[in-house]
Coordinates of C-alpha atoms and ligand atoms in Angstrom, one line a residue:
X139 CA 0.0 0.0 0.0
X140 CA 1.2 3.5 -0.6
X141 CA 2.9 5.0 2.5
X142 CA 0.5 7.2 4.5
X143 CA 0.6 10.5 3.0
X144 CA 1.7 13.3 5.3
X145 CA -1.8 14.7 5.7
X146 CA -3.1 11.5 7.2
X147 CA -2.0 12.5 10.5
X148 CA -2.4 16.2 10.0
X149 CA -4.8 18.6 11.7
X150 CA -6.0 21.6 9.6
X151 CA -7.1 24.9 11.2
X152 CA -9.6 27.1 9.2
X153 CA -9.1 30.7 9.3
X154 CA -11.9 33.2 8.3
X155 CA -9.6 36.1 7.7
X156 CA -12.2 38.8 7.9
X157 CA -12.8 37.9 11.5
X158 CA -9.6 36.6 12.7
X159 CA -7.3 39.4 13.6
X160 CA -7.4 43.2 12.5
X161 CA -4.1 45.0 12.7
X162 CA -4.9 48.3 11.0
X163 CA -8.2 49.3 12.9
X164 CA -10.5 49.1 10.0
X165 CA -12.7 46.6 11.8
X166 CA -11.8 43.8 9.3
X167 CA -9.2 41.0 10.0
X168 CA -6.2 41.0 7.6
X169 CA -3.2 39.1 6.5
X170 CA -0.8 40.8 8.9
X171 CA -3.2 39.8 11.7
X172 CA -2.9 36.1 10.8
X173 CA 1.0 36.5 10.6
X174 CA 0.8 38.0 14.1
X175 CA -1.1 35.0 15.5
X176 CA 1.1 32.2 13.9
X177 CA 2.8 31.4 17.4
X178 CA -0.5 30.8 18.8
X179 CA -1.4 28.5 16.1
X180 CA 2.0 26.6 16.2
X181 CA 1.5 26.2 20.0
X182 CA -1.9 24.7 19.5
X183 CA -0.2 22.1 17.3
X184 CA -2.0 22.3 14.0
X185 CA -0.2 21.5 10.8
X186 CA -2.1 23.3 8.0
X187 CA -3.9 26.6 7.9
X188 CA -6.8 26.9 5.4
X189 CA -7.6 30.6 4.6
X190 CA -11.0 31.5 3.4
X191 CA -10.5 33.8 0.3
X192 CA -8.3 36.9 0.4
X193 CA -8.3 37.6 -3.3
X194 CA -9.4 40.9 -4.8
X195 CA -13.3 40.7 -4.6
X196 CA -16.3 43.1 -4.3
X197 CA -17.0 41.2 -1.0
X198 CA -20.8 40.4 -2.1
X199 CA -20.4 36.9 -0.5
X200 CA -17.4 37.9 1.7
X201 CA -14.7 37.0 -0.8
X202 CA -16.3 33.9 -2.4
X203 CA -16.9 36.2 -5.5
X204 CA -13.4 36.8 -6.9
X205 CA -12.6 39.6 -9.3
X206 CA -8.8 38.9 -9.6
X207 CA -7.5 35.4 -8.7
X208 CA -3.8 36.7 -8.7
X209 CA -4.1 39.7 -6.4
X210 CA -4.9 40.3 -2.7
X211 CA -7.9 42.4 -1.8
X212 CA -6.8 45.7 -0.2
X213 CA -9.2 44.8 2.7
X214 CA -6.7 42.1 3.7
X215 CA -3.4 43.7 2.4
X216 CA -1.1 43.1 -0.4
X217 CA 0.8 40.2 -2.2
X218 CA 3.8 41.1 -0.1
X219 CA 1.8 40.5 3.0
X220 CA 0.8 37.1 1.5
X221 CA 4.4 36.3 0.8
X222 CA 5.4 37.3 4.3
X223 CA 2.7 35.1 5.7
X224 CA 3.8 32.1 3.7
X225 CA 7.5 32.6 4.7
X226 CA 6.5 33.0 8.5
X227 CA 4.3 30.0 8.4
X228 CA 6.8 27.8 6.7
X229 CA 9.4 28.8 9.3
X230 CA 7.1 27.4 11.9
X231 CA 6.5 24.2 9.9
X232 CA 2.8 25.4 9.2
X233 CA 1.5 24.8 5.6
X234 CA -1.0 27.3 4.0
X235 CA -3.8 26.2 1.9
X236 CA -5.8 28.8 -0.1
X237 CA -9.5 28.7 -0.9
X238 CA -10.0 28.0 -4.7
X239 CA -13.4 29.5 -5.8
X240 CA -13.7 28.5 -9.5
X241 CA -17.1 27.2 -9.9
X242 CA -18.0 30.9 -10.4
X243 CA -16.1 34.3 -10.5
X244 CA -17.3 37.7 -9.4
X245 CA -19.4 39.5 -12.1
X246 CA -16.7 42.2 -11.8
X247 CA -14.0 39.8 -13.0
X248 CA -12.6 41.1 -16.5
X249 CA -13.5 37.7 -17.8
X250 CA -17.2 38.3 -17.2
X251 CA -17.1 41.8 -18.3
X252 CA -15.5 40.6 -21.6
X253 CA -18.0 37.7 -21.9
X254 CA -20.9 40.3 -22.2
X255 CA -19.7 40.9 -25.8
X256 CA -20.7 37.9 -27.9
X257 CA -17.8 38.5 -30.3
X258 CA -15.2 38.4 -27.5
X259 CA -13.1 35.3 -27.0
X260 CA -14.5 35.1 -23.5
X261 CA -18.1 35.0 -24.8
X262 CA -18.4 31.2 -24.0
X263 CA -16.6 31.4 -20.6
X264 CA -20.0 31.5 -18.7
X265 CA -23.6 29.9 -19.0
X266 CA -25.3 32.3 -21.3
X267 CA -28.9 31.5 -22.4
X268 CA -31.7 33.4 -24.3
X269 CA -35.1 34.2 -22.8
X270 CA -37.6 31.4 -23.1
X271 CA -39.3 31.4 -26.5
X272 CA -42.6 33.6 -26.4
X273 CA -41.6 35.7 -23.4
X274 CA -40.1 39.1 -23.0
X275 CA -36.4 39.1 -22.0
X276 CA -35.9 40.6 -18.6
X277 CA -39.5 39.9 -17.5
X278 CA -40.5 37.5 -14.7
X279 CA -41.0 34.0 -16.2
X280 CA -38.5 34.6 -19.1
X281 CA -35.7 32.8 -17.4
X282 CA -34.2 29.9 -19.3
X283 CA -35.4 27.4 -16.7
X284 CA -36.9 27.3 -13.2
X285 CA -33.6 26.9 -11.2
X286 CA -33.3 28.8 -7.9
X287 CA -30.2 30.3 -6.4
X288 CA -28.8 29.0 -3.1
X289 CA -29.0 32.6 -2.0
X290 CA -32.7 33.1 -3.0
X291 CA -34.6 34.0 -6.2
X292 CA -33.8 32.8 -9.8
X293 CA -30.5 31.3 -10.5
X294 CA -30.6 33.4 -13.8
X295 CA -29.9 37.1 -14.1
X296 CA -30.7 39.1 -17.3
X297 CA -27.8 41.1 -18.8
X298 CA -29.2 43.9 -21.1
X299 CA -25.7 44.4 -22.6
X300 CA -25.7 41.0 -24.0
X301 CA -29.5 40.5 -24.2
X302 CA -29.3 37.1 -22.6
X303 CA -29.3 35.5 -19.0
X304 CA -26.4 34.2 -17.1
X305 CA -26.4 31.3 -14.6
X306 CA -25.5 31.9 -11.0
X307 CA -26.1 29.0 -8.5
X308 CA -25.1 31.5 -5.9
X309 CA -25.5 35.3 -5.7
X310 CA -26.2 37.2 -9.0
X311 CA -22.7 38.7 -8.4
X312 CA -21.3 35.0 -8.8
X313 CA -21.8 33.9 -12.3
X314 CA -20.9 30.2 -12.9
X315 CA -17.9 29.5 -15.1
X316 CA -18.5 27.3 -18.1
X317 CA -16.1 24.3 -17.3
X318 CA -17.2 22.7 -20.7
X319 CA -14.8 25.3 -22.3
X320 CA -11.1 24.1 -22.3
X321 CA -10.0 27.7 -22.3
X322 CA -11.8 28.3 -18.9
X323 CA -10.0 25.1 -17.5
X324 CA -6.7 26.2 -18.9
X325 CA -6.8 29.6 -17.2
X326 CA -7.8 28.0 -13.9
X327 CA -4.9 25.6 -14.0
X328 CA -2.5 28.4 -15.0
X329 CA -3.7 30.4 -12.0
X330 CA -3.4 27.4 -9.6
X331 CA 0.2 26.9 -10.8
X332 CA 1.0 30.4 -10.2
X333 CA 0.0 30.2 -6.5
X334 CA 1.7 26.8 -6.0
X335 CA 5.0 28.2 -7.5
X336 CA 4.6 31.2 -5.1
X337 CA 4.7 28.7 -2.2
X338 CA 1.2 27.9 -1.3
X339 CA 0.7 24.3 -0.1
X340 CA -2.6 23.4 -1.6
X341 CA -6.2 24.4 -2.1
X342 CA -9.7 23.8 -0.4
X343 CA -11.8 23.8 -3.5
X344 CA -15.1 25.7 -3.1
X345 CA -18.2 23.7 -4.4
X346 CA -15.8 22.0 -6.9
X347 CA -18.4 19.1 -7.3
X348 CA -20.8 21.6 -9.0
X349 CA -18.6 22.6 -12.0
X350 CA -19.9 19.8 -14.3
X351 CA -23.6 20.6 -15.3
X352 CA -25.9 17.8 -16.7
X353 CA -27.1 18.8 -20.3
X354 CA -28.9 16.9 -22.9
X355 CA -27.4 15.9 -26.3
X356 CA -28.2 19.2 -27.7
X357 CA -26.5 20.9 -24.8
X358 CA -29.7 22.2 -23.2
X359 CA -29.9 22.3 -19.4
X360 CA -32.8 20.5 -17.7
X361 CA -36.0 22.6 -17.8
X362 CA -34.8 24.7 -20.8
X363 CA -37.4 25.1 -23.5
X364 CA -37.2 22.0 -25.7
X365 CA -34.8 20.1 -23.4
X366 CA -35.7 16.4 -22.7
X367 CA -36.4 17.2 -19.1
X368 CA -38.7 20.4 -19.5
X369 CA -40.8 20.6 -16.4
X370 CA -38.8 20.7 -13.3
X371 CA -40.5 20.2 -9.8
X372 CA -40.5 23.7 -8.0
X373 CA -40.1 24.0 -4.2
X374 CA -42.1 26.2 -1.7
X375 CA -40.4 29.3 -2.9
X376 CA -41.4 28.8 -6.5
X377 CA -38.0 27.6 -7.9
X378 CA -36.4 24.2 -8.5
X379 CA -33.2 22.9 -6.9
X380 CA -30.2 23.0 -9.3
X381 CA -28.1 20.7 -7.1
X382 CA -29.4 17.4 -8.6
X383 CA -28.3 18.7 -12.0
X384 CA -24.9 20.2 -11.1
X385 CA -23.7 18.1 -8.1
X386 CA -21.2 15.3 -9.1
X387 CA -22.0 15.8 -12.9
X388 CA -21.0 13.6 -15.8
X389 CA -17.6 15.2 -16.4
X390 CA -16.7 15.6 -12.7
X391 CA -13.9 12.8 -12.7
X392 CA -12.6 14.0 -16.0
X393 CA -12.1 17.5 -14.9
X394 CA -10.6 16.7 -11.5
X395 CA -8.2 14.1 -13.0
X396 CA -7.2 16.7 -15.6
X397 CA -6.6 19.3 -12.9
X398 CA -4.5 16.8 -10.9
X399 CA -2.4 16.3 -14.0
X400 CA -2.0 19.8 -15.2
X401 CA -1.3 21.4 -11.8
X402 CA -0.2 18.8 -9.1
X403 CA 1.8 16.2 -11.2
X404 CA 5.5 16.3 -10.0
X405 CA 4.7 18.2 -7.0
X406 CA 4.6 16.9 -3.3
X407 CA 3.8 18.0 0.1
X408 CA 0.5 19.6 -1.0
X409 CA -3.1 19.0 0.1
X410 CA -6.3 19.2 -2.0
X411 CA -9.7 19.1 -0.3
X412 CA -12.8 19.5 -2.4
X413 CA -16.1 21.0 -1.0
X414 CA -18.6 18.6 -2.2
X415 CA -22.3 19.4 -1.3
X416 CA -24.5 16.6 -2.8
X417 CA -21.9 14.0 -3.1
X418 CA -22.4 10.6 -1.5
X419 CA -19.9 8.7 0.8
X420 CA -19.5 6.0 -2.0
X421 CA -18.5 8.6 -4.4
X422 CA -16.1 10.0 -1.9
X423 CA -14.1 6.7 -1.9
X424 CA -13.7 6.9 -5.7
X425 CA -12.8 10.6 -5.9
X426 CA -10.3 10.4 -3.0
X427 CA -8.8 7.0 -4.0
X428 CA -5.2 7.9 -4.9
X429 CA -5.4 5.4 -7.7
X430 CA -7.8 7.7 -9.5
X431 CA -5.7 10.7 -9.2
X432 CA -8.3 13.3 -8.3
X433 CA -8.5 14.8 -4.8
X434 CA -6.9 13.9 -1.5
X435 CA -10.1 14.3 0.5
X436 CA -13.6 16.0 0.4
X437 CA -16.0 17.8 2.6
X438 CA -19.3 15.8 2.6
X439 CA -22.4 17.5 4.0
X440 CA -25.0 14.9 4.8
X441 CA -24.0 15.1 8.6
X442 CA -24.7 18.9 8.7
X443 CA -27.8 19.0 6.5
X444 CA -30.0 16.3 8.1
X445 CA -31.0 18.1 11.4
X446 CA -33.7 20.3 9.9
X447 CA -37.1 19.9 8.2
X448 CA -35.9 19.9 4.6
X449 CA -34.7 23.5 4.9
X450 CA -32.0 24.9 7.1
X451 CA -34.3 27.6 8.4
X452 CA -36.4 25.0 10.2
X453 CA -33.9 23.3 12.6
X454 CA -34.5 20.1 14.5
X455 CA -32.8 18.8 17.6
X456 CA -29.9 16.3 17.1
X457 CA -31.0 12.8 16.4
X458 CA -28.0 11.1 17.5
X459 CA -28.6 7.7 16.0
X460 CA -29.1 9.3 12.7
X461 CA -25.8 11.2 13.0
X462 CA -24.0 8.0 13.9
X463 CA -25.4 6.2 10.9
X464 CA -24.3 8.9 8.6
X465 CA -20.8 9.1 10.1
X466 CA -20.6 5.3 9.9
X467 CA -21.4 5.5 6.3
X468 CA -18.5 8.1 5.7
X469 CA -16.0 5.7 7.7
X470 CA -17.1 2.5 5.9
X471 CA -16.8 4.1 2.4
X472 CA -13.1 4.9 3.0
X473 CA -12.3 1.7 5.0
X474 CA -10.2 0.2 2.0
X475 CA -9.3 3.2 -0.2
X476 CA -9.7 7.0 -0.1
X477 CA -9.8 9.2 2.8
X478 CA -12.2 11.3 5.1
X479 CA -12.2 14.8 6.3
X480 CA -13.6 15.3 9.7
X481 CA -15.5 18.6 10.5
X482 CA -18.5 19.8 12.5
X483 CA -17.9 23.5 12.0
X484 CA -16.7 26.0 9.3
X485 CA -17.6 29.6 8.1
X486 CA -20.9 28.3 6.8
X487 CA -22.1 26.3 9.8
X488 CA -23.3 27.4 13.2
X489 CA -21.0 26.8 16.2
X490 CA -21.1 23.1 17.2
X491 CA -21.1 23.6 20.8
X492 CA -24.4 25.6 20.4
X493 CA -25.8 23.3 17.7
X494 CA -25.3 19.9 19.2
X495 CA -23.7 20.8 22.7
X496 CA -25.1 23.0 25.4
X497 CA -23.9 26.6 25.7
X498 CA -26.4 27.5 28.4
X499 CA -23.9 27.5 31.2
X500 CA -20.2 27.7 31.5
X501 CA -19.9 24.2 32.8
X502 CA -22.1 22.6 30.2
X503 CA -20.5 24.6 27.5
X504 CA -16.9 23.6 28.4
X505 CA -17.8 19.9 29.0
X506 CA -19.9 19.6 25.8
X507 CA -17.2 21.4 23.7
X508 CA -14.7 18.8 24.9
X509 CA -17.1 15.9 24.3
X510 CA -17.9 17.1 20.7
X511 CA -14.1 17.6 20.0
X512 CA -13.1 14.2 21.4
X513 CA -16.0 12.5 19.4
X514 CA -14.9 14.1 16.1
X515 CA -11.2 13.8 16.5
X516 CA -11.3 10.0 17.5
X517 CA -12.8 9.2 14.0
X518 CA -10.4 8.1 11.2
X519 CA -9.7 10.9 8.9
X520 CA -8.1 14.5 8.9
X521 CA -9.7 16.7 11.4
X522 CA -10.5 20.3 10.6
X523 CA -10.8 22.8 13.4
X524 CA -12.6 26.1 12.6
X525 CA -11.3 29.3 14.3
X526 CA -12.6 29.7 17.8
X527 CA -13.9 26.0 18.0
X528 CA -10.8 25.3 20.2
X529 CA -11.9 28.0 22.5
X530 CA -15.5 26.7 22.8
X531 CA -16.9 29.9 21.1
X532 CA -20.5 29.9 20.8
X533 CA -23.3 31.1 18.4
X534 CA -23.9 34.8 18.2
X535 CA -27.4 34.7 19.7
X536 CA -28.3 37.8 17.7
X537 CA -32.0 38.9 18.1
X538 CA -32.4 41.6 15.4
X539 CA -32.1 41.2 11.6
X540 CA -29.9 44.3 11.5
X541 CA -27.2 42.5 13.5
X542 CA -26.8 40.0 10.6
X543 CA -24.4 40.5 7.6
X544 CA -24.7 37.3 5.6
X545 CA -26.6 37.7 2.2
X546 CA -27.7 34.1 2.5
X547 CA -29.7 34.9 5.7
X548 CA -30.8 38.3 4.6
X549 CA -31.9 37.2 1.2
X550 CA -33.7 34.1 2.8
X551 CA -35.6 36.2 5.3
X552 CA -36.9 38.5 2.5
X553 CA -37.7 35.6 0.1
X554 CA -39.3 33.3 2.7
X555 CA -41.1 35.8 5.0
X556 CA -41.8 38.9 2.7
X557 CA -42.2 37.3 -0.8
X558 CA -43.1 33.6 -0.8
X559 CA -44.6 34.0 2.8
X560 CA -43.7 30.4 3.7
X561 CA -42.4 31.2 7.1
X562 CA -43.2 33.7 9.9
X563 CA -40.9 36.3 11.0
X564 CA -40.5 34.7 14.4
X565 CA -39.8 31.3 12.9
X566 CA -37.4 32.6 10.5
X567 CA -35.6 34.6 13.0
X568 CA -35.3 31.6 15.2
X569 CA -34.1 29.6 12.2
X570 CA -31.5 32.2 11.4
X571 CA -30.3 32.5 15.2
X572 CA -29.9 28.7 15.0
X573 CA -28.4 28.1 11.7
X574 CA -27.3 31.3 10.1
X575 CA -23.7 31.5 8.9
X576 CA -23.0 34.7 10.8
X577 CA -23.0 32.5 13.9
X578 CA -19.4 31.4 13.2
X579 CA -18.3 34.8 11.7
X580 CA -18.2 36.9 14.9
X581 CA -14.8 38.0 15.6
X582 CA -12.3 35.7 17.1
X583 CA -12.1 36.2 20.9
X584 CA -8.5 36.7 21.9
X585 CA -9.1 38.5 25.3
X586 CA -11.6 40.2 27.3
X587 CA -11.0 43.7 26.1
X588 CA -13.9 45.6 24.5
X589 CA -13.4 44.1 20.9
X590 CA -12.0 40.9 22.2
X591 CA -8.6 41.8 21.0
X592 CA -9.8 41.3 17.5
X593 CA -9.2 45.0 16.9
X594 CA -7.8 47.6 19.2
X595 CA -10.0 49.3 21.8
X596 CA -9.3 52.7 20.1
X597 CA -9.7 51.4 16.6
X598 CA -11.0 53.9 14.1
X599 CA -13.9 51.6 13.1
X600 CA -16.0 49.1 14.9
X601 CA -15.7 45.4 13.8
X602 CA -17.7 44.6 10.7
X603 CA -19.9 42.4 12.8
X604 CA -20.6 42.5 16.6
X605 CA -18.2 40.8 18.8
X606 CA -20.0 38.1 21.0
X607 CA -20.7 39.8 24.4
X608 CA -19.5 36.5 26.0
X609 CA -15.9 37.3 25.0
X610 CA -15.4 38.4 28.5
X611 CA -15.7 34.9 29.7
X612 CA -14.6 33.0 26.6
X613 CA -11.1 34.1 25.1
X614 CA -7.8 32.6 24.3
X615 CA -6.0 34.8 26.9
X616 CA -8.1 33.0 29.6
X617 CA -7.8 29.6 28.3
X618 CA -4.1 29.5 27.2
X619 CA -2.6 28.5 30.4
X620 CA -5.6 26.8 31.9
X621 CA -5.0 23.0 31.8
X622 CA -8.9 22.5 32.1
X623 CA -9.7 24.8 29.3
X624 CA -11.2 23.8 25.9
X625 CA -8.0 25.1 24.4
X626 CA -5.9 22.9 26.4
X627 CA -8.2 19.8 25.7
X628 CA -7.9 20.5 21.9
X629 CA -4.1 20.7 22.2
X630 CA -4.2 17.2 23.7
X631 CA -6.6 15.9 20.9
X632 CA -4.2 17.2 18.2
X633 CA -1.1 15.7 20.0
X634 CA -2.8 12.3 20.0
X635 CA -3.1 12.3 16.3
X636 CA 0.6 13.2 16.0
X637 CA 1.7 10.6 18.7
X638 CA -0.6 7.6 18.3
X639 CA -0.6 5.7 15.0
X640 CA -3.7 4.0 16.1
X641 CA -5.6 7.3 16.0
X642 CA -4.7 7.8 12.4
X643 CA -4.8 4.1 11.1
X644 CA -7.0 2.1 13.4
X645 CA -10.1 0.5 12.0
X646 CA -13.3 2.3 13.2
X647 CA -16.3 0.3 14.3
X648 CA -19.5 1.7 15.6
X649 CA -21.1 0.2 18.8
X650 CA -24.6 0.6 20.2
X651 CA -25.8 2.4 17.0
X652 CA -29.3 2.8 18.3
X653 CA -28.5 4.3 21.7
X654 CA -29.9 7.9 21.7
X655 CA -27.4 9.6 24.1
X656 CA -24.1 7.6 23.8
X657 CA -21.8 7.8 20.8
X658 CA -19.6 4.7 21.2
X659 CA -17.0 3.2 18.8
X660 CA -13.7 1.4 18.7
X661 CA -10.4 1.8 17.0
X662 CA -8.5 -1.2 16.2
X663 CA -4.9 -1.7 14.9
X664 CA -3.2 -5.0 15.1
X665 CA -3.8 -6.3 18.7
X666 CA -4.4 -2.8 20.0
X667 CA -8.0 -1.6 20.7
X668 CA -9.4 1.6 21.9
X669 CA -12.9 2.1 23.1
X670 CA -14.4 5.6 22.7
X671 CA -17.6 6.4 24.6
X672 CA -19.1 9.9 24.6
X673 CA -22.2 11.0 26.5
X674 CA -23.7 13.3 24.0
X675 CA -26.3 14.6 26.6
X676 CA -26.5 16.7 29.7
X677 CA -27.7 13.9 31.9
X678 CA -26.1 10.9 33.6
X679 CA -26.6 7.9 31.4
X680 CA -26.0 4.1 31.5
X681 CA -23.4 2.6 29.3
X682 CA -25.1 0.9 26.5
X683 CA -24.9 -2.9 26.1
X684 CA -22.2 -3.5 23.5
X685 CA -19.8 -0.9 25.2
X686 CA -20.4 -2.5 28.5
X687 CA -19.8 -5.9 27.2
X688 CA -16.5 -4.9 25.7
X689 CA -15.4 -3.3 29.0
X690 CA -16.4 -6.5 30.8
X691 CA -13.8 -8.4 29.0
X692 CA -11.1 -6.0 29.8
X693 CA -9.9 -6.7 33.4
X694 CA -10.1 -4.0 35.9
X695 CA -9.4 -0.6 34.2
X696 CA -6.7 1.6 35.7
X697 CA -6.3 5.3 35.2
X698 CA -3.3 4.4 33.0
X699 CA -5.9 2.9 30.5
X700 CA -7.5 6.3 30.0
X701 CA -6.0 7.9 27.0
X702 CA -8.0 11.1 27.3
X703 CA -11.3 12.1 28.9
X704 CA -13.5 15.2 29.4
X705 CA -13.4 14.8 33.1
X706 CA -10.2 13.5 34.8
X707 CA -8.9 9.9 34.5
X708 CA -10.1 8.9 38.1
X709 CA -13.6 10.1 37.3
X710 CA -13.4 8.0 34.0
X711 CA -12.3 4.8 35.7
X712 CA -15.1 5.2 38.5
X713 CA -17.8 6.0 35.8
X714 CA -16.9 3.1 33.6
X715 CA -16.7 0.7 36.5
X716 CA -20.2 1.8 37.4
X717 CA -21.1 1.4 33.7
X718 CA -22.4 5.0 33.5
X719 CA -21.3 8.3 32.1
X720 CA -21.8 11.9 33.7
X721 CA -23.2 14.7 31.6
X722 CA -21.0 15.2 28.4
X723 CA -18.5 12.7 29.7
X724 CA -16.2 11.4 26.9
X725 CA -13.6 8.7 27.5
X726 CA -11.0 6.9 25.4
X727 CA -9.7 3.9 27.1
X728 CA -7.1 1.3 25.7
X729 CA -8.4 -2.2 26.4
Ligands
LIG1095 O1 -20.5 27.0 0.2 C1 -21.3 26.2 -0.6 C2 -22.6 25.7 0.1 O2 -23.1 24.7 -0.2 C3 -23.0 26.8 1.0 O3 -24.1 27.3 0.3 C4 -23.4 26.1 2.3 O4 -23.5 24.7 2.1 C5 -24.7 26.7 2.7 O5 -24.5 28.1 2.8 C6 -25.1 26.1 4.1 O6 -26.4 26.6 4.3 C7 -19.3 27.6 -0.5 C8 -18.7 28.5 0.5 O7 -18.2 27.7 1.7 C9 -19.7 29.6 0.9 O8 -19.2 30.3 1.9 C10 -20.1 30.3 -0.3 O9 -21.0 31.2 0.1 C11 -20.5 29.4 -1.5 O10 -19.8 28.2 -1.7 C12 -20.4 30.2 -2.8 O11 -19.1 30.4 -3.1
LIG1096 CA1 -7.8 45.3 9.0

């Protein structure tokens, strides 16, 4: 078998630059801010930093709308600042992975400006389509098909200069690139090589599994006038979902294999992770199997999409057996080939301690943050830590619409409450409070000062989004030297992955799948076995049957058997001897 690639025992830390550290007092995080915090990240023990986009952008979708892939937006600094960050990170043994957003560009990219002219060489770089026959271009109902945008409204925007519509699965300022056009692919690969030659260590690839769209033999998209599939089902907001026709499309493998050849061949020490909404665990194995030369790993989304009533704005409480079955599917799919990413948080998700833990008291917040971290990091795969997760940072708990910044939430409120009238204001505000993306975008909490040390107390401008008031109790300064802090616990989890081959390579096997409160599984490597049991609730619970039976065969457990636990080792031994777990008690024991 191929030797374990370097990233199989790495831990990746995601930085959302806009909210990480501001050094020039404009209320926005910047590259110099990241450089100033590298010692903190090196101390935490992570190996790779993934930066959300810092390229030139109108910031319509906070940088996921790129207008120049080979320049840094002045909001974050300059290319020199980027070069300094790369040098300083590499000095500390930290790798830097950039966010590659090439399913779409900004509508302010020169490629898109040029594409508005049908005679330009860029005319076919995007998805342009005429109005439906028999309609008036620009009028409602004239759109080429019924697709809706992830960010509300139609996925088609009329461009008067060209007299046609362009496709945008995301905001109207994010036109989809036409990957069927080899010139587009060439331009993307050249840009990627430019960054890798500059010292970047790889890419997180934004919705890279949406780049191959399903069309019929005549090149018509589903739902287009005259296409084989004309009438698409429409949802409660009056649009149809583009995902089934764009996720993991017919040329997905071809494009990823071509990218691997054209960009990564001959290089080493890099990491590629593809964001893959709508891709199944089985396809994860194929796409990440090194034999197929595509990507090193994927982000799958079933585990962060299931706890709602079909739409994220109608959240449901955690159904633990359902989560366990999804995670078991992920693990089973890469048992023999391929690799898994492990995440519960990122800049698009709410904070996991608020979503699946309990942030209602300091005690339950700290315990549940540790339990959730232990649960995730003891799986087989590469863990991703989202900035602030290592501190146990919580959701924003905003109460007013004007506190939110994210166009996804603001558009959804207007679309669902005011236009389609499919959700009440109260229900929608509760949904945004529980699942809005701004929950994870409040400034990083460095200390207890007025803006949490994210920006100076006398900064010229307020932070772009409110600092969470609980930064007085939850901040890095207060946790750094506290052995019982969430920060110190994450440090130990990260060290385990570096020090215990079992944690990296051990087979994963779920136990007690149906238990509604305990997440239990084993890791096995040769004749070594670890038992992981996590009480994912705030009540004392009995150990479920299979876990208890496994413990019974192990003679008396001693504290030396406890690898890590969310209480202390003595508490763990007593609890397991009593076949019970205290609230949010997570224990890893070697049997
Ligand atoms: O996210 C893609 C995506 O699927 C998101 O729409 C996310 O799943 C959803 O918002 C959760 O409700 C990527 C980026 O991570 C996101 O920040 C961008 O807004 C999006 O692509 C467009 O670039
Ligand atoms: Ca700044």
